Each structure stands twice: as C-alpha cells, then as structure tokens.
Coordinates of C-alpha atoms and ligand atoms in Angstrom, one line a residue:
X214 CA 152.0 79.5 102.9
X215 CA 149.4 82.3 102.3
X216 CA 150.3 84.9 99.7
X217 CA 148.6 88.3 100.1
X218 CA 148.3 90.5 97.1
X219 CA 149.8 94.0 96.9
X220 CA 146.4 95.6 96.8
X221 CA 145.6 94.6 100.4
X222 CA 145.5 97.4 102.8
X223 CA 148.8 97.6 104.7
X224 CA 147.0 97.6 108.0
X225 CA 145.5 94.2 107.2
X226 CA 148.8 92.7 106.4
X227 CA 151.0 90.8 108.8
X228 CA 154.3 92.6 109.3
X229 CA 156.4 90.5 106.9
X230 CA 156.6 91.6 103.3
X231 CA 158.2 90.0 100.3
X232 CA 158.9 91.7 97.0
X233 CA 160.2 89.3 94.4
X234 CA 161.7 90.6 91.2
X235 CA 160.3 89.1 88.0
X236 CA 163.6 87.7 86.9
X237 CA 164.7 86.4 90.3
X238 CA 167.8 84.3 90.1
X239 CA 169.7 84.6 93.4
X240 CA 167.8 83.3 96.4
X241 CA 169.9 83.6 99.5
X242 CA 167.7 81.8 102.0
X243 CA 170.1 81.4 104.9
X244 CA 171.6 84.5 106.6
X245 CA 172.4 85.8 110.1
X246 CA 172.3 89.2 111.7
X247 CA 173.2 90.8 115.1
X248 CA 169.9 89.3 116.3
X249 CA 171.9 86.1 116.7
X250 CA 175.6 85.5 115.9
X251 CA 176.0 87.7 112.8
X252 CA 177.8 91.0 112.9
X253 CA 175.6 92.9 110.4
X254 CA 172.4 94.5 111.7
X255 CA 169.2 93.3 110.0
X256 CA 168.8 96.6 108.2
X257 CA 172.5 96.5 107.0
X258 CA 172.0 93.0 105.9
X259 CA 169.2 94.0 103.5
X260 CA 171.2 96.9 102.2
X261 CA 174.1 94.6 101.6
X262 CA 171.8 92.2 99.8
X263 CA 170.5 95.0 97.6
X264 CA 174.1 96.0 96.7
X265 CA 175.0 92.4 95.9
X266 CA 172.0 92.0 93.5
X267 CA 170.4 89.3 95.6
X268 CA 166.8 88.8 94.3
X269 CA 165.3 87.3 97.5
X270 CA 166.8 87.1 100.9
X271 CA 165.7 85.2 104.1
X272 CA 166.9 86.2 107.5
X273 CA 167.3 83.0 109.5
X274 CA 168.8 83.8 112.8
X275 CA 169.5 81.1 115.3
X276 CA 166.6 80.4 117.6
X277 CA 165.1 83.9 117.3
X278 CA 162.9 86.0 115.1
X279 CA 164.0 89.2 116.8
X280 CA 165.6 90.7 113.6
X281 CA 162.7 90.0 111.2
X282 CA 160.7 93.3 111.7
X283 CA 163.7 95.5 111.1
X284 CA 164.8 93.5 108.1
X285 CA 161.2 93.4 106.6
X286 CA 160.9 97.2 106.9
X287 CA 164.3 97.7 105.2
X288 CA 163.5 95.3 102.5
X289 CA 160.2 97.1 101.8
X290 CA 162.0 100.4 101.6
X291 CA 164.7 99.1 99.2
X292 CA 162.4 96.9 97.1
X293 CA 164.4 93.8 98.1
X294 CA 162.5 90.5 98.3
X295 CA 162.3 89.3 101.9
X296 CA 161.4 86.0 103.3
X297 CA 161.0 85.8 107.1
X298 CA 162.9 82.9 108.5
X299 CA 164.6 81.2 111.5
X300 CA 167.3 78.5 112.0
X301 CA 166.3 76.2 114.8
X302 CA 168.9 74.2 116.8
X303 CA 167.7 70.6 117.0
X304 CA 168.9 67.3 118.4
X305 CA 168.7 64.2 116.4
X306 CA 170.4 60.9 117.6
X307 CA 172.9 62.8 119.8
X308 CA 173.8 65.0 116.8
X309 CA 173.0 68.7 116.6
X310 CA 171.2 69.5 113.3
X311 CA 169.9 72.9 112.1
X312 CA 166.5 73.3 110.7
X313 CA 165.7 76.4 108.7
X314 CA 162.1 77.7 108.6
X315 CA 161.2 79.8 105.6
X316 CA 158.0 82.0 105.2
X317 CA 157.2 81.8 108.9
X318 CA 154.8 84.0 110.8
X319 CA 156.8 85.2 113.8
X320 CA 153.6 85.9 115.6
X321 CA 153.0 82.1 116.0
X322 CA 152.6 81.4 119.7
X323 CA 153.8 77.7 119.3
X324 CA 156.9 78.8 117.4
X325 CA 157.7 81.5 119.9
X326 CA 157.2 79.3 122.9
X327 CA 159.5 76.7 121.4
X328 CA 162.2 79.2 120.5
X329 CA 162.0 80.7 124.1
X330 CA 162.9 77.2 125.6
X331 CA 166.0 77.1 123.3
X332 CA 167.2 80.5 124.4
X333 CA 166.7 79.6 128.0
X334 CA 169.0 76.6 127.4
X335 CA 171.4 79.0 125.6
X336 CA 171.5 81.2 128.7
X337 CA 172.3 78.4 131.0
X338 CA 174.8 77.0 128.5
X339 CA 176.6 80.3 128.2
X340 CA 177.1 80.6 132.0
X341 CA 178.3 76.9 132.0
X342 CA 180.7 77.6 129.2
X343 CA 182.0 80.5 131.3
X344 CA 182.5 78.3 134.3
X345 CA 184.3 75.7 132.3
X346 CA 186.6 78.2 130.6
X347 CA 187.3 79.6 134.1
X348 CA 188.7 76.2 135.1
X349 CA 191.3 76.4 132.4
X350 CA 192.3 79.9 133.4
X351 CA 190.2 82.0 131.0
X352 CA 188.4 84.5 133.2
X353 CA 185.2 86.5 132.6
X354 CA 184.4 84.7 129.3
X355 CA 180.6 84.7 130.0
X356 CA 180.5 88.5 130.6
X357 CA 182.9 89.0 127.6
X358 CA 180.8 86.9 125.3
X359 CA 177.7 88.6 126.4
X360 CA 179.2 92.0 125.6
X361 CA 179.6 90.8 122.0
X362 CA 175.9 89.7 121.8
X363 CA 173.0 92.0 121.5
X364 CA 171.6 90.8 124.8
X365 CA 168.8 88.6 123.6
X366 CA 170.8 85.5 122.4
X367 CA 174.2 84.2 123.1
X368 CA 176.1 81.6 121.1
X369 CA 179.5 80.1 120.7
X370 CA 180.5 82.7 118.1
X371 CA 180.3 85.4 120.8
X372 CA 182.7 83.4 123.0
X373 CA 184.9 82.9 120.0
X374 CA 185.1 86.7 119.4
X375 CA 185.9 87.3 123.0
X376 CA 188.7 84.6 123.0
X377 CA 190.3 86.0 119.9
X378 CA 190.2 89.5 121.3
X379 CA 192.0 88.3 124.4
X380 CA 194.7 86.5 122.5
X381 CA 193.6 82.9 123.3
X382 CA 193.6 82.0 119.6
X383 CA 194.4 83.8 116.4
X384 CA 191.1 83.2 114.7
X385 CA 187.5 82.3 115.5
X386 CA 188.0 79.0 113.6
X387 CA 190.9 78.1 115.9
X388 CA 188.9 79.0 119.0
X389 CA 186.3 76.5 117.8
X390 CA 189.0 73.9 117.2
X391 CA 190.7 74.3 120.5
X392 CA 187.9 75.3 122.9
X393 CA 184.4 75.1 121.7
X394 CA 183.8 71.8 119.9
X395 CA 182.9 68.4 121.2
X396 CA 185.4 67.2 123.7
X397 CA 187.1 70.6 124.2
X398 CA 187.1 72.4 127.5
X399 CA 184.5 75.1 126.7
X400 CA 182.1 72.7 125.0
X401 CA 178.7 72.1 126.7
X402 CA 176.6 69.4 125.3
X403 CA 172.8 69.7 125.7
X404 CA 169.4 69.1 124.5
X405 CA 168.0 71.3 121.8
X406 CA 164.6 71.0 120.1
X407 CA 163.5 67.4 119.1
X408 CA 163.7 67.2 115.3
X409 CA 159.9 66.6 115.1
X410 CA 159.2 69.6 117.4
X411 CA 161.4 72.0 115.3
X412 CA 159.5 70.9 112.2
X413 CA 156.2 71.2 114.0
X414 CA 156.8 74.7 115.2
X415 CA 157.7 75.8 111.6
X416 CA 154.6 74.2 110.2
X417 CA 152.5 75.8 112.9
X418 CA 154.0 79.1 111.8
X419 CA 152.9 78.4 108.2
X420 CA 156.5 77.9 107.1
X421 CA 158.5 75.3 105.1
X422 CA 161.1 73.4 107.0
X423 CA 164.5 72.9 105.4
X424 CA 167.6 70.9 106.7
X425 CA 170.5 73.4 106.8
X426 CA 174.0 72.7 105.4
X427 CA 173.5 68.9 105.4
X428 CA 177.1 68.1 104.4
X429 CA 178.4 69.7 107.6
X430 CA 177.1 67.0 110.0
X431 CA 179.4 64.2 110.9
X432 CA 177.0 61.6 109.6
X433 CA 177.6 58.5 107.4
X434 CA 175.7 58.4 104.2
X435 CA 173.3 55.8 105.8
X436 CA 172.7 58.0 108.9
X437 CA 172.2 61.1 106.8
X438 CA 169.6 59.3 104.7
X439 CA 167.9 58.1 107.9
X440 CA 167.7 61.7 109.0
X441 CA 166.2 62.8 105.6
X442 CA 163.6 60.1 105.9
X443 CA 162.6 61.0 109.4
X444 CA 162.6 64.7 108.6
X445 CA 160.3 64.1 105.6
X446 CA 158.0 61.9 107.8
X447 CA 157.8 64.8 110.3
X448 CA 156.6 67.2 107.5
X449 CA 160.0 68.7 106.5
X450 CA 160.0 69.6 102.8
X451 CA 163.4 71.0 101.9
X452 CA 167.1 70.3 101.8
X453 CA 169.8 73.1 101.6
X454 CA 171.5 71.6 98.5
X455 CA 173.6 74.7 97.9
X456 CA 175.3 76.2 101.0
X457 CA 178.1 78.6 101.5
X458 CA 179.8 75.7 103.4
X459 CA 179.3 73.1 100.6
X460 CA 181.9 72.3 98.0
X461 CA 180.9 71.2 94.4
X462 CA 180.9 67.5 95.2
X463 CA 178.8 68.0 98.4
X464 CA 176.4 70.1 96.4
X465 CA 175.8 67.3 93.8
X466 CA 175.6 64.6 96.5
X467 CA 173.0 66.6 98.3
X468 CA 171.1 67.2 95.0
X469 CA 170.8 63.5 94.5
X470 CA 169.6 63.0 98.1
X471 CA 167.0 65.6 97.7
X472 CA 165.8 63.9 94.5
X473 CA 165.7 60.5 96.2
X474 CA 163.6 61.8 99.1
X475 CA 161.5 64.2 97.0
X476 CA 162.7 67.2 99.0
X477 CA 162.7 70.7 97.5
X478 CA 166.1 72.3 97.1
X479 CA 167.1 75.5 98.9
X480 CA 170.1 77.8 98.4
X481 CA 171.8 79.9 101.1
X482 CA 175.2 81.4 101.9
X483 CA 174.9 81.1 105.7
X484 CA 176.3 84.6 105.8
X485 CA 177.4 85.8 109.2
X486 CA 179.8 88.7 108.7
X487 CA 181.5 90.6 105.8
X488 CA 185.0 89.2 106.7
X489 CA 184.3 85.6 105.9
X490 CA 185.4 84.9 102.3
X491 CA 183.6 81.7 101.7
X492 CA 180.2 82.8 103.0
X493 CA 179.5 86.0 100.9
X494 CA 176.0 87.1 100.7
X495 CA 174.3 85.8 97.6
X496 CA 177.5 84.2 96.3
X497 CA 177.2 80.5 95.9
X498 CA 177.0 77.7 93.3
X499 CA 174.0 77.4 91.0
X500 CA 171.4 74.9 91.9
X501 CA 171.9 71.6 90.0
X502 CA 169.3 71.2 87.3
X503 CA 167.8 68.0 88.7
X504 CA 166.6 70.0 91.7
X505 CA 163.2 71.4 92.2
X506 CA 163.7 74.8 94.0
X507 CA 161.9 75.4 97.2
X508 CA 160.6 78.6 95.7
X509 CA 159.0 76.7 92.7
X510 CA 155.4 77.3 94.0
X511 CA 156.1 80.8 95.5
X512 CA 153.9 82.2 92.8
X513 CA 156.6 83.8 90.8
X514 CA 157.0 86.2 89.2
X515 CA 155.6 88.6 91.7
X516 CA 155.4 92.4 92.0
X517 CA 154.9 93.3 95.7
X518 CA 153.5 90.5 97.8
X519 CA 153.5 89.6 101.5
X520 CA 154.1 86.1 102.8
X521 CA 152.6 85.1 106.1
X522 CA 151.2 82.1 107.9
Ligands
AMP839 P1 175.8 77.7 118.7 O1 174.5 77.6 118.0 O2 175.8 78.8 119.7 O3 176.2 76.4 119.3 O4 176.9 78.1 117.6 C1 176.8 77.5 116.3 C2 177.5 78.6 115.4 O5 178.8 78.6 115.6 C3 177.3 78.2 113.9 O6 176.1 78.7 113.4 C4 178.5 78.9 113.3 O7 178.2 80.3 113.2 C5 179.6 78.8 114.4 N1 180.5 77.6 114.2 C6 180.2 76.4 114.5 N2 181.3 75.6 114.2 C7 182.3 76.5 113.8 C8 183.6 76.3 113.4 N3 184.2 75.1 113.4 N4 184.3 77.4 113.1 C9 183.7 78.6 113.0 N5 182.4 78.8 113.4 C10 181.7 77.8 113.8
MN840 MN1 175.9 80.9 113.4
MN841 MN1 173.8 76.3 111.0
MN842 MN1 173.3 79.4 109.9

C-alpha cells in the first residue's frame, strides 16, 4: 500500500483520499451503498459516518467499485477518513465466502476485469431467479428487483425488497428464509470468483485482503481453519474479527483464530441501511486486545493522506 503525502499536488494523486484523525478509534471497514445492495448513497454514507463520529470508513460494495469516487469526494469535503474498498463474492469448497479488499486502487485492470465477470454472472443469475420465482407464481420479480437496484448491480436484497413490497413476506429476513437461500425456490447456486483469484485481484490493486464476517459461514471449526490457512497461503492478510453480524463469543473465537494464523484483525459494521438495528454504522464491539489491527501499519496518526496502489 503506497501512502502519498498531503503536500503532493492533487493532480498527481489517484482519486482516492484518506484523511485519518490523530486519535482514530472507530474504524468501520465494511459498509455498503446504493452502488450495490445498500440503500444509502455513497455521499450520504460518508455524511452519516461523520455524524456517527466514525474515524475511518471503508466503502466495500459487493463486486463493484462504482461508489468509491463519490464517497472519496464526500470524505474529502467533510474531513472524514476514507479507505477505498470492495467485497468480492468468492467460492470455496462449494461455499460462498466474501473477501473484503481494503486500500484498493479501483483503476486496476485486473481487479476490474475480475469484478466484471462477477457482475455478468449476477445479471444471468437475476434473470434466472426471476424465472424460478415465476414458476411459483411470483411474476415480474426480475424487473421489480431491477427497479430497486441502481442499474449496475443486482443482488438478492433487491429481490427481497420487491417481494416484501408485494406482500410475499413481512420482512426481508423472511424473504431470504422462504425464497432466497439454499434449497429455496428463488435460490440460484453458481460459481463466483475462486478464493485465490479474489485475493490476487485485491493484491494486484495494491490492497489488503480480509475474510468478511467469518462466523456467518456454515463451516465447522476445522473447515473454517482450513479456509484461513488457504486464504493466508494465497496472500490474504486479514480477518474481520469484529462484525455487525458477530456476537461477543464469535468475536473472541475469531480473535483467537486470527492470532493462530497471524492474520490482522479488521472491524466493520456491514452497514446496508439505516433501518437495520444490529448493523449501525460505526457501532460494534471493541477489538479484543490480543488482536493486531489491520490498520497497525497504516502510518497513523495522519493528517491528510491518500491511499492508493
Ligand atoms: P448476493 O450477494 O446478491 O447473493 O446477496 C448477499 C446479500 O444478501 C448479503 O450481503 C446480505 O446483504 C443479504 N443477505 C444474505 N443473507 C441474508 C439473510 N438471511 N437475511 C437478510 N439479508 C441477507
Ligand atoms: Mn449485502
Ligand atoms: Mn458479506
Ligand atoms: Mn457486506
């Protein structure tokens, strides 16, 4: 990761800026915007982060870097620290795992080509989901879900919003339970990025690769540790020890796994929308003391710096 000093001419800087407060304490390094399946625009996300007193925020949309320029500009205006990121959908041993990239250069060709293949799969998957839902009597779900998306990326959340709106379930959570998870009528399995490829794209873009919300995968302890070993072998360096979707026990379990595999610890809410009470921007447990934070060598404290490839 290359750090540029504040004195560099703006025209010579890559587009992404990061401004980190001297006493940084809250690092929310996993969030979503309308560029993927969040409901907050990139600009509003940064405004919200500023209001919440978040010291550094990473925008990590699913399989796209579309929102980063808008978020970076807003962060610069508001003096909020910003880390350009992405959350890549990957396949590992028939499981879907999410790999967060932090400090990436979105101009990286290898990264963008990789992400484009995932969005292509998403487009086909969305049409297939529409066809499968049609078979159980739910019409126009593809068009309906697309209307909830920003047009560049379509995900299961957009279907969930459409199905709730049309009374097929009372909440998005229930839509997932009844229609959109493995074995349910609207679920379409498929091949995402290979784990090694997801990590390689992030490394090519000058970023750090982190396994997102590790306690959410239906993996035994042994399988999870195999994933961590393979991830580290591939060049992955971080584990999201603190997540908006982890409880206290899960956090401490993940802290020990991170220690065992010498992985750096990351923290993130996985914020998607202002309504969700357990994924509030910048609101999560403190990192256990045994952890080495992923930001430990981010050259803190900083005044105004830019992170790029
Ligand atoms: P996709 O990447 O399009 O397959 O969608 C994955 C996204 O769906 C996750 O990032 C979450 O935002 C959401 N999601 C997955 N499982 C659930 C669930 N059980 N309840 C609510 N949202 C979920
Ligand atoms: Mn999501
Ligand atoms: Mn995820
Ligand atoms: Mn996420």
